[in-house]
Every structure is written in structure tokens, then in C-alpha cells.
Amino acid sequence: MAFSGALTLTDLNDFITPSQACIKPVEQSNPAPVHDPGAASTQIQVDSSGSYYEVSPIGRTEANAKKKLQTAEISLNDCLACSGCITSAESVLITLQSHTEVLNFLSSNPAPSSPTHKIPVLSIAPQSLASLAASLSSSSARPVSLTQVLRRVRAFATRVLGFEHVFDTTFARHVALREHAREFAERRAGKDGAGKLPMLASACPGWVCYAEKTHAEMLPFISAAKSPQQVMGTLVKEWMGAKWGKAPDQVYHVTVMPCYDKKLEASRQDFYNDVYATRDVDCVITTGELDLLMREKDWDLSEPVAGELDPPASSPSDVTALPELLVHPGSSSGSYLHSLIASFIASSPVPLIHTVRTVRNADYEEHTVVDEAGTPVFRGARCYGFRNLQNVVRKVGRDAGVQVGRGAAGRVAALRRARKADAGGEERGYNYVEVMACPGGCVNGGGQLRPTAGAEKSVDAEGFARDWAESGVRVEEDGLQIQAPSAKWGDKEWTKKVEETYWRALPTPPPTPTPEEREIERAEEEKRRWADRLAVEVLYEMCRPGESPPHDGTWDVQMDERAETTRRKLFRTQYRAVESEVVGLAVKW
Ligand code: SF4
């Protein structure tokens, strides 16, 4: 199982810190030959300074009597490829969040006529659809679109497994992006309790859990807006449930996500409904687990299903219908930065210009919006992968005057720099950063399908030298190539292919569109207007303000205080630092 090693949950008391559990203290490069099969071939001694020595009890000579051992180094990359620091409580959660658990639930769910029947609902992320589509396209002459895959998965989930509803999560993302932009505007306006700038994206649990565990000083910067998965949970359990006449605990909600980290996100205490004793998302399975489920049930995803090429509906067909596969231009990890920039430019009374600069690699870009005089009015960054992320965390801390993993001297220096910047002495840093833990973003999540061949032999997706076999990854030599099907992240070529597949449906209007292309554009526009209208309807139906929604209302509409409090509760969350429970001095070797 491939996890972000930085992951943990809050309120768990058995987290194993790396100090004792993960550090490999010594490296034995040339083990001595064993003369007696029953005897130990070597002994390790530790002296008073804590140095380790290898002592051979067999054939001892002056030369080999005592050999000082080198301390092995564990890089962050080793940690990220290891599930060793998952706690026992988390392991139980993961067991409860598996495709077997989904099958167990479905087989024990009473018939719909029974009062204890739960409505099973499946929601799938667009990145998971892209992974499945890329995998199918690599083995077939004709490319398969996300819409086709969604409809084939829907056919499988409803006909074979017995799910009653299957959605993609793009409408939930539509809502999440709007709440996110609203939060940014509040922070920028300096609203009380709104949090600090720069705002950092919160949709990636890999990064958020890392911050909770190792960079608590970053928490006030992280957006409180719920991720699309959790917004989908709220919509399914609270909004749709009410329309079906069901309480939240009478609906069973499964999501298909590109990474294991989403399982931990769904298990957070903040997403547990105490009144009904249920979670917004009951079970999360990865793209790979869905693929496994289909194989186990002999479902061939490469086979077309009836109606898979029909255009998506552009208006509701029933009370809980959602717009299908909404496109949010920008990044394949949710387009957080782009949607913010788009809303910023749209609300500006003067024309603005948006420019992009690659900083180190494709995973770290700076975006600047300037006015006509060339004065920056917005500075943002898109930063993927832990290597870039560490740099950004340091930069944000420096610019904001926050100590990031340094001593008091570092804090004082950072505060000085921040004061100087406040006084106009230097340019302040970013206003916003779209942060994602996986190199390449969510299309390259740890739970996605892997290429069957062509993985680079010794370098991983972040450019670190890797010995796959040593890292516990199954490898198969195939001529000069190496296959690493269970590596945490795919190789760059494969990630690029999934990314291309993700964007294949993007309606980029050609200069002279054909009538058919114009029709597709018109339908996309109509679908988008439906999504905007529906988002406001959802807001009013769930928050129940005293007044009716304005005719041309947007998500930004200001409701009465009680309704605004409900909005916060439904569409935002909170973070807290995770305290280490292991005291370094108590570590025993
Ligand atoms: Fe999951 Fe990776 Fe996306 Fe983060 S970037 S949400 S860890 S797939």
C-alpha cells in the first residue's frame, strides 16, 4: 500500500514518530559469510558515544575485529514511499476503507422495501476517470473519453454492484471553488477570523496532514474550504438525502479517489455527524481498487455501453441530478489557483494581465496579475510535490514572518523581514499557493493505475535516485526496461498521458468552429449556467435564510447571520496541530 508517509490523523494517540520507528540506524554493506547455520554471523556493539560497531565472532582477526558502521540516511522520499508510520488506528481505518468493505456493505444492505435499507451512492473523481481512460486508451486504437468511462463505471456500479446513484465530483468541486474564492476575498478584506494571507490550498490531504504534523505554524494559512470530496459528502448525505426523504445515516456514500490520503481525509473527526453517527463519506476506494473490483466481477471496462456517446444533459432530469463532468480550466488538480485568478480578474473594474513563469520545473509556477501600469495586484504559485512544497513552506514562512522549523533567531529575522515588507521596504510574497503533495498533482496520485512498462530505472517522479526493489516495489526486468507497477507515483511520461486524457474533453474553441463544435460549446455554456444556478439553490435549501434566493444570485450572496453560520459549518472545516506522543529521550534501541 502506498501512502504519503507524512500522513496522520488528528486525535489519534498512537502515532509512531520517525525517531524510533523509521530510522534505520546502521547500514551493513557486506555481511560476513555464515559458517554455522545456527549461529549469528555478526554482532553489533554500541559504545558510550552512540557509535555502532560490527563485530564478527567467527574468524576474528585484528583486521576485522571491530568495524565502525556508517549511519544510513533516510530521505523524505523514502518516508513518502513507506507506510511504516501509519498508526495502528489508521491501519484499522484503512481496512474499513477498502473495496472488500464496499462489497460487504452491499451484500448485507437490506432490500429497498426494508426500513433499514440504505441508499448506496458512488461518486468518482475526474482524475480517477482520467486514469482509467488513459489505461484503456493505451491498449486500444481509439481514445476513450472521461464521459465514456463515467458511463461505463455507472453501468458497472448500478447493474453489477447495486448502487442506486453514480455521480462524478465536478459539481462538488464547482461549489468548493466558489467557497474557496469567497474565503480568499474575506482574508484579503481582513475580515475577523478569516485567516491569514497567503492562503494555501486545502484540497490535498497529503499536504494538509503533513502541515498538521510538521508545520503547525502554517495552519492559519491553509484554506478552510472543504475539498470536493467532502463537499460531495455534504451534498449526498444532507442535500440529496433530504430530497430522497432519508436521514444522513440512511445513505451509504462511497467515493473513488486518486490517492489513499483521501481515505484519511474522509475519516477525520470534523466530517463525522455526531447526531446520526455517520460520516459524509462512508468509504473511499482508490482508482486501482475500483479497477480491481471490476476485474473481480469480470466487468470489461473496454466494452462500450448503451448511450455512452450521448451528450451530457444541460438541465436537470430529476431533483438530485447534477451537471456531469464540469470543466474547470487551469490545473488537473482542481484549478484552484486559476479559478481564483479568474474570479479576481472578473471582479476587477480595470483590465488586468495574467502572466506565468516556471520557477524550477513544471511543478512550480509563479502566476502574477498586473494592472495596466504593470503593478502586481495578485501573486500566486502552483506548487506540486514535496520537494517544491518544502521550498514554498519556507518562503511563505519567511514572507509572513513566521518561524518555520528554526530557532528564535530565525523567528526574529523573519519578523524583521515581514515588518520591513509591511513598511514598503520590499515586495511581499504570494497571495495564494495551490499546493499538492504529488509531483504532477492528482493525475499522478498514489492510488492511480500504473503504466505496465516504461518506468525509469533509477529515478522517481521527483528526480530522486531510487532502488525500486530496495524500496519494496515489485520490479520485473523486461530487456533494458524495468516495470514498477506498484510504485507510489507513475513516471513522467505516464503522468503526461493521464494529464492529456484529463483535458481531452476541454472545450477549447477552435478559431473557426464547425456547427457541431459550436453546438458542443453552447451545451457546455448551458451546463455551466445550470451549475451556477444549482449551487445557489443548494446554498439556500441547506442554509435556509429567511429570504428567497435572488433571481440572479451567485454563491457570494450574503445571507442572514444564522444562515451564514450554517454555510460555514457545511462548507468549511478546521485544522489542528498533531502533537508527537513519543519523547525522544525515552527512545530505546
Ligand atoms: Fe491526493 Fe496527491 Fe491529489 Fe494530494 S496531490 S489530493 S495526495 S492525489
XYZ file of C-alpha atoms and ligand atoms in Angstrom:
597
model
C 0.000 0.000 0.000
C 1.454 3.347 -0.978
C 0.817 6.249 1.384
C 2.224 9.656 1.926
C 4.492 8.944 4.846
C 3.693 12.342 6.309
C 0.115 11.338 6.902
C -1.594 11.055 10.213
C -4.957 11.896 11.652
C -5.754 14.243 14.443
C -6.879 12.902 17.807
C -5.045 9.634 17.392
C -2.819 8.671 20.251
C -0.594 6.036 18.766
C 1.271 7.879 16.051
C 4.779 6.467 15.733
C 7.236 9.270 15.206
C 10.075 8.648 12.799
C 12.669 8.885 15.587
C 12.275 5.346 16.803
C 10.158 3.559 14.284
C 11.574 4.692 10.982
C 15.258 5.415 11.425
C 17.456 2.678 10.118
C 20.428 3.180 12.448
C 23.192 1.335 10.648
C 23.956 0.040 7.232
C 25.632 -3.325 6.767
C 27.049 -3.361 3.290
C 28.999 -6.681 3.213
C 27.550 -9.319 5.509
C 30.095 -11.867 6.719
C 29.691 -15.436 5.423
C 27.795 -17.744 7.764
C 29.896 -20.713 8.916
C 27.461 -22.250 11.344
C 23.886 -22.003 10.010
C 22.560 -21.800 13.560
C 24.952 -19.081 14.735
C 24.720 -15.332 14.327
C 27.176 -14.220 11.691
C 27.772 -10.829 13.222
C 27.204 -8.836 16.385
C 26.527 -5.147 16.801
C 28.098 -3.189 19.649
C 27.261 0.342 20.715
C 29.828 2.435 22.563
C 29.218 5.247 25.066
C 29.192 7.868 22.295
C 26.373 6.068 20.496
C 28.572 4.790 17.636
C 27.769 1.384 16.206
C 30.346 -1.342 15.518
C 30.051 -4.624 13.688
C 31.904 -7.411 15.470
C 32.402 -10.787 13.852
C 32.582 -13.622 16.425
C 33.811 -16.025 13.733
C 37.266 -15.951 12.292
C 38.117 -12.826 14.291
C 41.402 -11.216 13.270
C 43.000 -7.916 14.128
C 41.767 -6.505 10.825
C 38.119 -7.441 11.173
C 37.789 -7.259 14.974
C 35.639 -4.144 15.091
C 34.280 -2.198 12.178
C 32.593 1.156 12.707
C 29.302 1.312 10.869
C 28.007 4.253 8.891
C 24.651 5.726 9.839
C 22.221 5.194 6.983
C 20.364 8.248 5.719
C 16.637 8.176 5.169
C 15.430 10.859 2.767
C 11.972 12.385 2.759
C 11.383 10.436 -0.400
C 11.951 7.146 1.438
C 9.392 8.246 4.001
C 6.849 9.089 1.361
C 7.157 5.688 -0.270
C 6.717 3.884 3.043
C 3.568 3.154 5.001
C 5.552 2.422 8.144
C 4.391 5.444 10.088
C 0.715 4.751 9.572
C -0.622 4.196 13.038
C -2.438 1.084 14.109
C -5.651 3.121 14.391
C -5.126 4.379 10.853
C -4.496 0.835 9.650
C -7.876 -0.146 11.050
C -9.431 2.814 9.251
C -7.795 1.772 6.013
C -9.084 -1.768 6.417
C -12.524 -0.260 6.851
C -11.965 1.809 3.710
C -11.455 -0.891 1.126
C -13.280 -2.381 -1.818
C -13.948 -5.505 0.290
C -15.764 -3.317 2.770
C -17.905 -1.913 -0.057
C -18.809 -5.445 -1.160
C -19.582 -6.449 2.439
C -21.885 -3.491 2.845
C -23.695 -4.060 -0.455
C -24.270 -7.746 0.240
C -25.685 -7.024 3.706
C -27.805 -3.999 2.721
C -31.477 -4.977 3.181
C -33.859 -4.706 0.217
C -35.182 -1.224 -0.666
C -38.562 -2.123 0.836
C -36.930 -2.576 4.267
C -36.905 0.430 6.637
C -33.211 -0.252 7.360
C -32.206 -0.134 3.675
C -29.527 2.460 2.908
C -29.306 4.173 -0.478
C -25.879 3.316 -1.934
C -24.276 6.234 -3.813
C -20.953 6.252 -5.662
C -19.040 9.469 -6.522
C -15.930 9.350 -8.689
C -13.205 11.987 -9.095
C -12.380 13.204 -12.632
C -8.692 12.321 -12.083
C -9.712 8.702 -11.443
C -11.741 8.729 -14.661
C -8.695 10.137 -16.499
C -6.501 7.345 -15.125
C -8.953 4.648 -16.238
C -9.399 6.349 -19.647
C -5.630 6.647 -20.194
C -5.171 2.999 -19.313
C -7.910 1.972 -21.770
C -6.598 4.281 -24.494
C -3.102 2.809 -24.221
C -4.461 -0.611 -25.145
C -6.959 0.448 -27.802
C -6.729 2.207 -31.145
C -9.498 4.711 -30.315
C -9.096 7.092 -27.364
C -11.772 6.802 -24.701
C -13.178 9.984 -23.140
C -13.907 10.696 -19.473
C -17.628 10.796 -20.285
C -17.487 7.302 -21.791
C -15.597 5.937 -18.791
C -18.011 7.599 -16.363
C -20.950 5.958 -18.110
C -19.265 2.558 -18.187
C -18.426 2.831 -14.481
C -22.029 3.901 -13.816
C -23.309 0.874 -15.713
C -20.994 -1.414 -13.704
C -21.826 0.147 -10.342
C -25.598 0.115 -10.856
C -26.056 -3.142 -12.795
C -23.434 -5.326 -11.149
C -22.924 -3.845 -7.673
C -26.374 -2.415 -6.975
C -25.536 1.275 -6.465
C -28.615 3.458 -6.936
C -26.798 6.647 -7.995
C -23.401 7.352 -9.559
C -22.015 10.894 -9.876
C -18.738 12.494 -10.759
C -17.396 15.026 -8.226
C -17.028 18.040 -10.539
C -20.188 19.792 -9.327
C -18.904 19.439 -5.755
C -15.643 20.962 -6.992
C -17.655 23.805 -8.557
C -19.105 24.547 -5.106
C -15.734 24.067 -3.357
C -14.054 26.526 -5.750
C -16.703 29.147 -5.091
C -16.430 28.830 -1.322
C -12.669 28.920 -1.687
C -12.796 32.199 -3.686
C -15.177 33.653 -1.127
C -12.805 32.759 1.683
C -9.900 34.344 -0.174
C -11.878 37.581 -0.593
C -12.630 37.570 3.169
C -8.952 37.120 4.017
C -7.961 39.848 1.614
C -10.509 42.205 3.148
C -9.068 41.399 6.596
C -12.359 40.007 7.921
C -12.180 38.941 11.577
C -11.282 35.275 11.984
C -10.917 34.771 8.230
C -7.315 33.515 8.440
C -4.058 34.822 7.048
C -2.574 35.511 3.642
C -1.069 33.951 1.649
C -3.869 31.436 1.516
C -2.740 27.881 0.834
C -4.943 25.304 -0.883
C -6.582 22.686 1.321
C -7.930 20.102 -1.121
C -4.897 17.816 -0.769
C -4.942 15.791 2.476
C -1.392 14.627 1.735
C -0.155 18.194 2.182
C -2.609 19.232 4.924
C -1.748 16.251 7.149
C 1.942 16.984 6.586
C 1.382 20.561 7.775
C -0.619 19.401 10.799
C 2.168 17.054 11.783
C 5.267 19.045 10.987
C 4.384 22.697 10.277
C 1.669 23.768 12.707
C 2.721 27.386 12.130
C 1.332 27.014 8.590
C -2.202 26.078 9.697
C -3.631 29.659 9.799
C -2.623 29.999 6.139
C -4.412 26.878 4.929
C -7.810 27.462 3.361
C -10.717 26.273 5.496
C -12.880 25.498 2.453
C -13.795 21.802 2.273
C -12.309 19.703 -0.521
C -14.528 18.480 -3.391
C -14.704 15.012 -1.810
C -16.068 16.407 1.440
C -18.418 18.868 -0.299
C -19.738 15.870 -2.251
C -20.249 14.092 1.078
C -22.291 17.023 2.374
C -24.355 17.169 -0.818
C -25.068 13.439 -0.887
C -25.801 12.925 2.807
C -27.560 16.200 3.623
C -28.972 17.740 0.451
C -29.802 14.683 -1.668
C -30.688 12.615 1.410
C -33.341 15.183 2.360
C -34.773 15.086 -1.180
C -34.985 11.287 -1.037
C -36.692 11.504 2.367
C -33.689 9.871 4.042
C -31.617 10.868 7.072
C -27.810 11.044 6.558
C -27.329 7.615 8.151
C -29.776 6.076 5.670
C -27.446 6.829 2.764
C -24.182 4.917 2.143
C -21.683 7.053 0.250
C -18.598 5.648 -1.480
C -16.048 7.809 -3.316
C -13.416 6.760 -5.850
C -10.308 8.913 -5.460
C -6.799 9.116 -6.957
C -4.974 8.576 -3.630
C -5.069 6.739 -0.304
C -4.748 10.045 1.519
C -8.409 10.724 0.741
C -9.352 7.781 2.972
C -7.736 9.548 5.890
C -9.434 12.813 4.961
C -12.851 11.131 4.981
C -12.055 9.651 8.403
C -11.357 12.993 10.092
C -13.445 13.761 13.134
C -14.647 17.021 11.543
C -16.530 15.055 8.903
C -18.365 12.859 11.393
C -22.012 13.609 12.089
C -22.481 13.004 15.837
C -26.254 13.293 15.686
C -26.678 10.495 13.121
C -23.409 8.677 13.908
C -22.358 8.689 10.268
C -19.634 10.144 8.044
C -20.100 12.361 4.990
C -18.175 9.731 3.041
C -18.551 6.204 4.405
C -15.889 4.531 2.307
C -13.142 5.719 -0.048
C -11.613 3.410 -2.615
C -8.786 4.292 -4.972
C -8.846 4.125 -8.755
C -6.742 0.960 -8.522
C -9.230 -0.623 -6.116
C -12.134 0.189 -8.435
C -10.184 -1.398 -11.281
C -9.609 -4.465 -9.100
C -13.306 -4.595 -8.230
C -14.244 -4.550 -11.913
C -11.767 -7.305 -12.686
C -13.026 -9.430 -9.795
C -16.568 -9.080 -11.138
C -15.448 -9.834 -14.721
C -16.517 -6.403 -15.945
C -14.675 -5.350 -19.083
C -14.314 -1.574 -18.990
C -13.128 -1.544 -22.589
C -16.602 -2.653 -23.728
C -18.894 0.251 -24.757
C -22.264 0.639 -23.014
C -25.511 1.952 -24.499
C -25.774 5.747 -24.556
C -22.137 6.384 -23.643
C -21.723 8.867 -26.516
C -24.909 10.836 -25.761
C -24.182 14.497 -24.972
C -24.297 15.319 -21.252
C -27.584 16.780 -20.034
C -27.560 20.571 -19.807
C -30.588 20.806 -17.499
C -31.898 18.740 -14.565
C -33.688 15.465 -15.269
C -34.675 14.874 -11.624
C -34.391 16.649 -8.281
C -30.933 15.361 -7.475
C -29.424 15.424 -10.985
C -26.036 17.153 -11.124
C -24.264 18.673 -14.132
C -21.918 15.991 -15.474
C -18.140 16.498 -15.799
C -17.930 20.259 -15.456
C -14.653 21.559 -16.829
C -12.649 23.988 -14.678
C -9.803 25.314 -16.819
C -6.434 25.601 -15.113
C -4.864 22.571 -13.484
C -5.928 18.930 -13.461
C -5.735 19.017 -9.649
C -8.814 21.198 -9.260
C -7.839 24.523 -10.882
C -7.779 26.288 -7.515
C -5.296 28.996 -8.482
C -6.841 29.577 -11.907
C -10.368 29.854 -10.606
C -9.188 32.380 -8.024
C -7.366 34.420 -10.662
C -10.391 34.211 -12.977
C -12.754 35.476 -10.264
C -10.227 38.171 -9.306
C -9.945 39.409 -12.900
C -13.712 39.179 -13.448
C -14.421 41.343 -10.391
C -11.794 43.975 -11.242
C -13.093 47.325 -12.508
C -9.917 47.794 -14.572
C -8.306 45.485 -17.177
C -5.684 43.125 -15.733
C -2.950 40.992 -17.329
C -2.074 37.481 -16.139
C 1.469 36.146 -16.682
C 3.033 32.771 -15.802
C 6.667 31.926 -15.023
C 8.121 28.456 -14.464
C 10.352 28.591 -11.374
C 12.259 25.323 -11.163
C 10.280 22.802 -13.107
C 6.764 22.257 -14.450
C 5.608 21.543 -10.881
C 6.447 25.020 -9.621
C 4.968 28.007 -11.460
C 4.503 31.595 -10.385
C 1.427 33.473 -11.601
C 1.302 37.253 -11.496
C -1.622 39.538 -12.291
C -0.668 43.126 -13.082
C -2.663 46.253 -13.857
C -2.155 48.387 -16.942
C 0.721 50.230 -15.259
C 2.455 46.882 -14.641
C 1.915 46.973 -10.859
C 1.320 43.479 -9.426
C -2.133 43.159 -7.875
C -2.002 39.404 -7.292
C 0.874 36.951 -6.930
C 0.252 33.245 -6.748
C 2.036 29.954 -7.216
C 1.175 26.419 -8.229
C 3.426 24.051 -6.346
C 3.344 20.248 -6.575
C 5.478 17.551 -4.956
C 7.076 17.566 -1.512
C 10.396 18.862 -2.732
C 8.814 22.078 -4.104
C 6.444 22.184 -1.208
C 9.216 22.440 1.359
C 10.657 25.414 -0.511
C 7.280 27.107 -0.628
C 6.627 26.499 3.070
C 9.952 28.154 3.871
C 9.220 31.081 1.538
C 5.719 31.618 2.909
C 7.046 31.500 6.460
C 9.806 33.964 5.598
C 7.450 36.414 3.864
C 4.817 36.203 6.575
C 7.280 36.492 9.448
C 6.559 33.021 10.770
C 9.177 30.718 12.179
C 9.382 27.588 10.047
C 11.353 24.875 11.761
C 14.057 27.276 13.021
C 15.137 28.662 16.337
C 14.350 32.002 17.955
C 16.967 33.737 15.803
C 15.122 32.621 12.681
C 11.844 33.903 14.103
C 13.256 37.328 14.908
C 14.836 37.598 11.441
C 11.568 36.571 9.808
C 9.598 39.143 11.820
C 12.089 41.853 10.851
C 11.688 40.941 7.192
C 7.894 40.977 7.473
C 7.894 44.390 9.196
C 10.214 45.764 6.560
C 7.911 44.457 3.858
C 4.867 45.941 5.621
C 6.639 49.278 5.631
C 7.106 49.018 1.864
C 10.796 48.133 2.127
C 10.441 45.095 -0.116
C 7.866 43.274 -2.161
C 5.614 40.893 -0.208
C 5.387 37.323 -1.454
C 2.461 35.292 -2.679
C -1.211 35.972 -2.048
C -2.138 32.366 -2.786
C -0.464 28.984 -3.380
C -2.103 25.897 -4.919
C -0.262 23.163 -3.029
C -0.455 19.472 -3.921
C 1.662 16.699 -2.414
C 2.078 14.532 -5.519
C 4.559 15.500 -8.224
C 2.385 16.220 -11.263
C -0.663 16.687 -8.992
C -3.731 14.478 -8.597
C -3.487 12.805 -12.017
C -0.387 11.183 -10.510
C -1.912 10.243 -7.139
C -0.667 7.181 -5.260
C -3.926 5.287 -5.877
C -3.988 5.752 -9.659
C -3.390 2.994 -12.199
C 0.238 2.495 -13.129
C 1.816 2.043 -16.530
C 2.623 -1.565 -17.235
C 6.022 -0.768 -18.706
C 8.483 2.007 -19.225
C 9.112 3.220 -15.677
C 12.526 4.856 -15.445
C 15.041 2.523 -13.941
C 16.571 4.535 -11.173
C 14.884 7.932 -10.867
C 11.473 8.607 -9.381
C 8.965 11.265 -10.376
C 10.652 13.898 -8.224
C 14.079 13.149 -9.679
C 15.423 11.255 -6.659
C 17.619 8.224 -7.293
C 15.631 5.150 -6.328
C 16.364 1.492 -5.990
C 12.836 0.187 -6.507
C 13.494 -3.331 -5.228
C 15.155 -1.920 -2.112
C 12.083 0.283 -1.563
C 9.813 -2.750 -1.530
C 8.487 -2.123 -5.032
C 7.925 -5.174 -7.180
C 10.074 -4.899 -10.278
C 10.244 -7.033 -13.369
C 13.138 -6.804 -15.742
C 11.994 -6.560 -19.328
C 15.045 -6.209 -21.507
C 16.541 -2.830 -20.678
C 13.265 -1.544 -19.282
C 12.033 -2.053 -15.795
C 8.426 -2.395 -14.739
C 7.481 -0.927 -11.399
C 3.722 -1.395 -11.271
C 3.278 -0.714 -7.575
C 5.487 2.351 -7.303
C 3.814 5.207 -5.456
C 3.962 7.567 -8.387
C 3.957 6.931 -12.101
C 6.761 8.027 -14.387
C 6.625 11.400 -16.116
C 5.558 10.008 -19.489
C 2.627 8.194 -17.958
C 1.576 11.214 -15.872
C 1.659 13.324 -19.039
C -0.587 10.836 -20.773
C -3.138 10.866 -17.930
C -2.985 14.680 -17.921
C -3.687 14.785 -21.677
C -6.556 12.368 -21.257
C -7.957 14.527 -18.465
C -8.034 17.588 -20.727
C -9.218 15.848 -23.888
C -12.811 16.911 -23.259
C -11.863 20.522 -22.589
C -13.930 22.648 -24.912
C -11.138 24.849 -26.304
C -12.918 26.676 -29.079
C -11.064 26.422 -32.403
C -10.750 29.714 -34.391
C -13.429 28.608 -36.857
C -15.634 26.093 -35.097
C -17.763 23.753 -37.118
C -21.535 23.816 -36.433
C -21.055 20.624 -34.427
C -18.304 22.225 -32.293
C -20.442 25.337 -31.807
C -23.223 23.093 -30.519
C -20.832 21.454 -28.023
C -19.702 24.886 -26.821
C -23.281 26.051 -26.426
C -24.156 22.916 -24.411
C -21.082 23.449 -22.165
C -22.138 27.046 -21.526
C -25.665 25.914 -20.705
C -24.305 23.238 -18.336
C -22.167 25.829 -16.579
C -25.128 28.181 -16.093
C -27.098 25.255 -14.662
C -24.210 24.540 -12.252
C -24.141 28.188 -11.082
C -27.921 28.239 -10.570
C -27.914 24.880 -8.797
C -25.092 25.945 -6.458
C -27.221 28.865 -5.207
C -30.285 26.627 -4.885
C -28.256 24.163 -2.804
C -26.984 27.019 -0.630
C -30.464 28.351 0.113
C -32.051 24.944 0.598
C -29.345 23.875 3.037
C -28.759 27.136 4.903
C -32.412 28.238 4.979
C -32.087 32.014 5.256
C -35.265 33.989 5.947
C -35.445 35.346 2.382
C -35.682 33.624 -1.057
C -32.643 33.407 -3.337
C -32.232 36.493 -5.530
C -33.099 35.839 -9.148
C -29.516 36.390 -10.347
C -27.839 35.306 -7.102
C -24.333 33.882 -7.028
C -22.528 31.776 -4.422
C -21.162 35.048 -2.998
C -24.616 36.199 -1.929
C -24.695 37.426 1.670
C -27.393 35.692 3.745
C -28.538 36.445 7.288
C -26.165 35.664 10.154
C -27.725 32.345 11.143
C -27.644 31.108 7.529
C -24.028 32.263 7.136
C -23.072 30.278 10.255
C -24.704 27.208 8.703
C -22.819 27.833 5.442
C -19.539 27.839 7.373
C -20.426 24.620 9.137
C -21.433 22.876 5.919
C -18.728 24.028 3.529
C -15.679 24.753 5.673
C -13.567 22.811 8.118
C -10.685 23.385 10.521
C -7.217 22.018 11.233
C -5.224 21.400 14.353
C -1.640 20.574 15.085
C -0.801 16.967 15.870
C 1.371 16.646 18.941
C 4.011 13.968 18.912
C 3.464 11.391 21.634
C 6.962 9.914 21.572
C 9.568 11.612 23.737
C 12.975 11.483 22.104
C 14.746 10.789 25.427
C 12.571 7.744 26.009
C 13.600 6.085 22.770
C 15.152 2.654 23.359
C 17.392 0.858 20.949
Fe -4.142 13.002 -3.211
Fe -1.827 13.506 -4.430
Fe -4.036 14.857 -5.151
Fe -2.890 15.314 -2.797
S -1.997 15.710 -4.837
S -5.107 15.025 -3.170
S -2.150 13.295 -2.193
S -3.684 12.668 -5.380
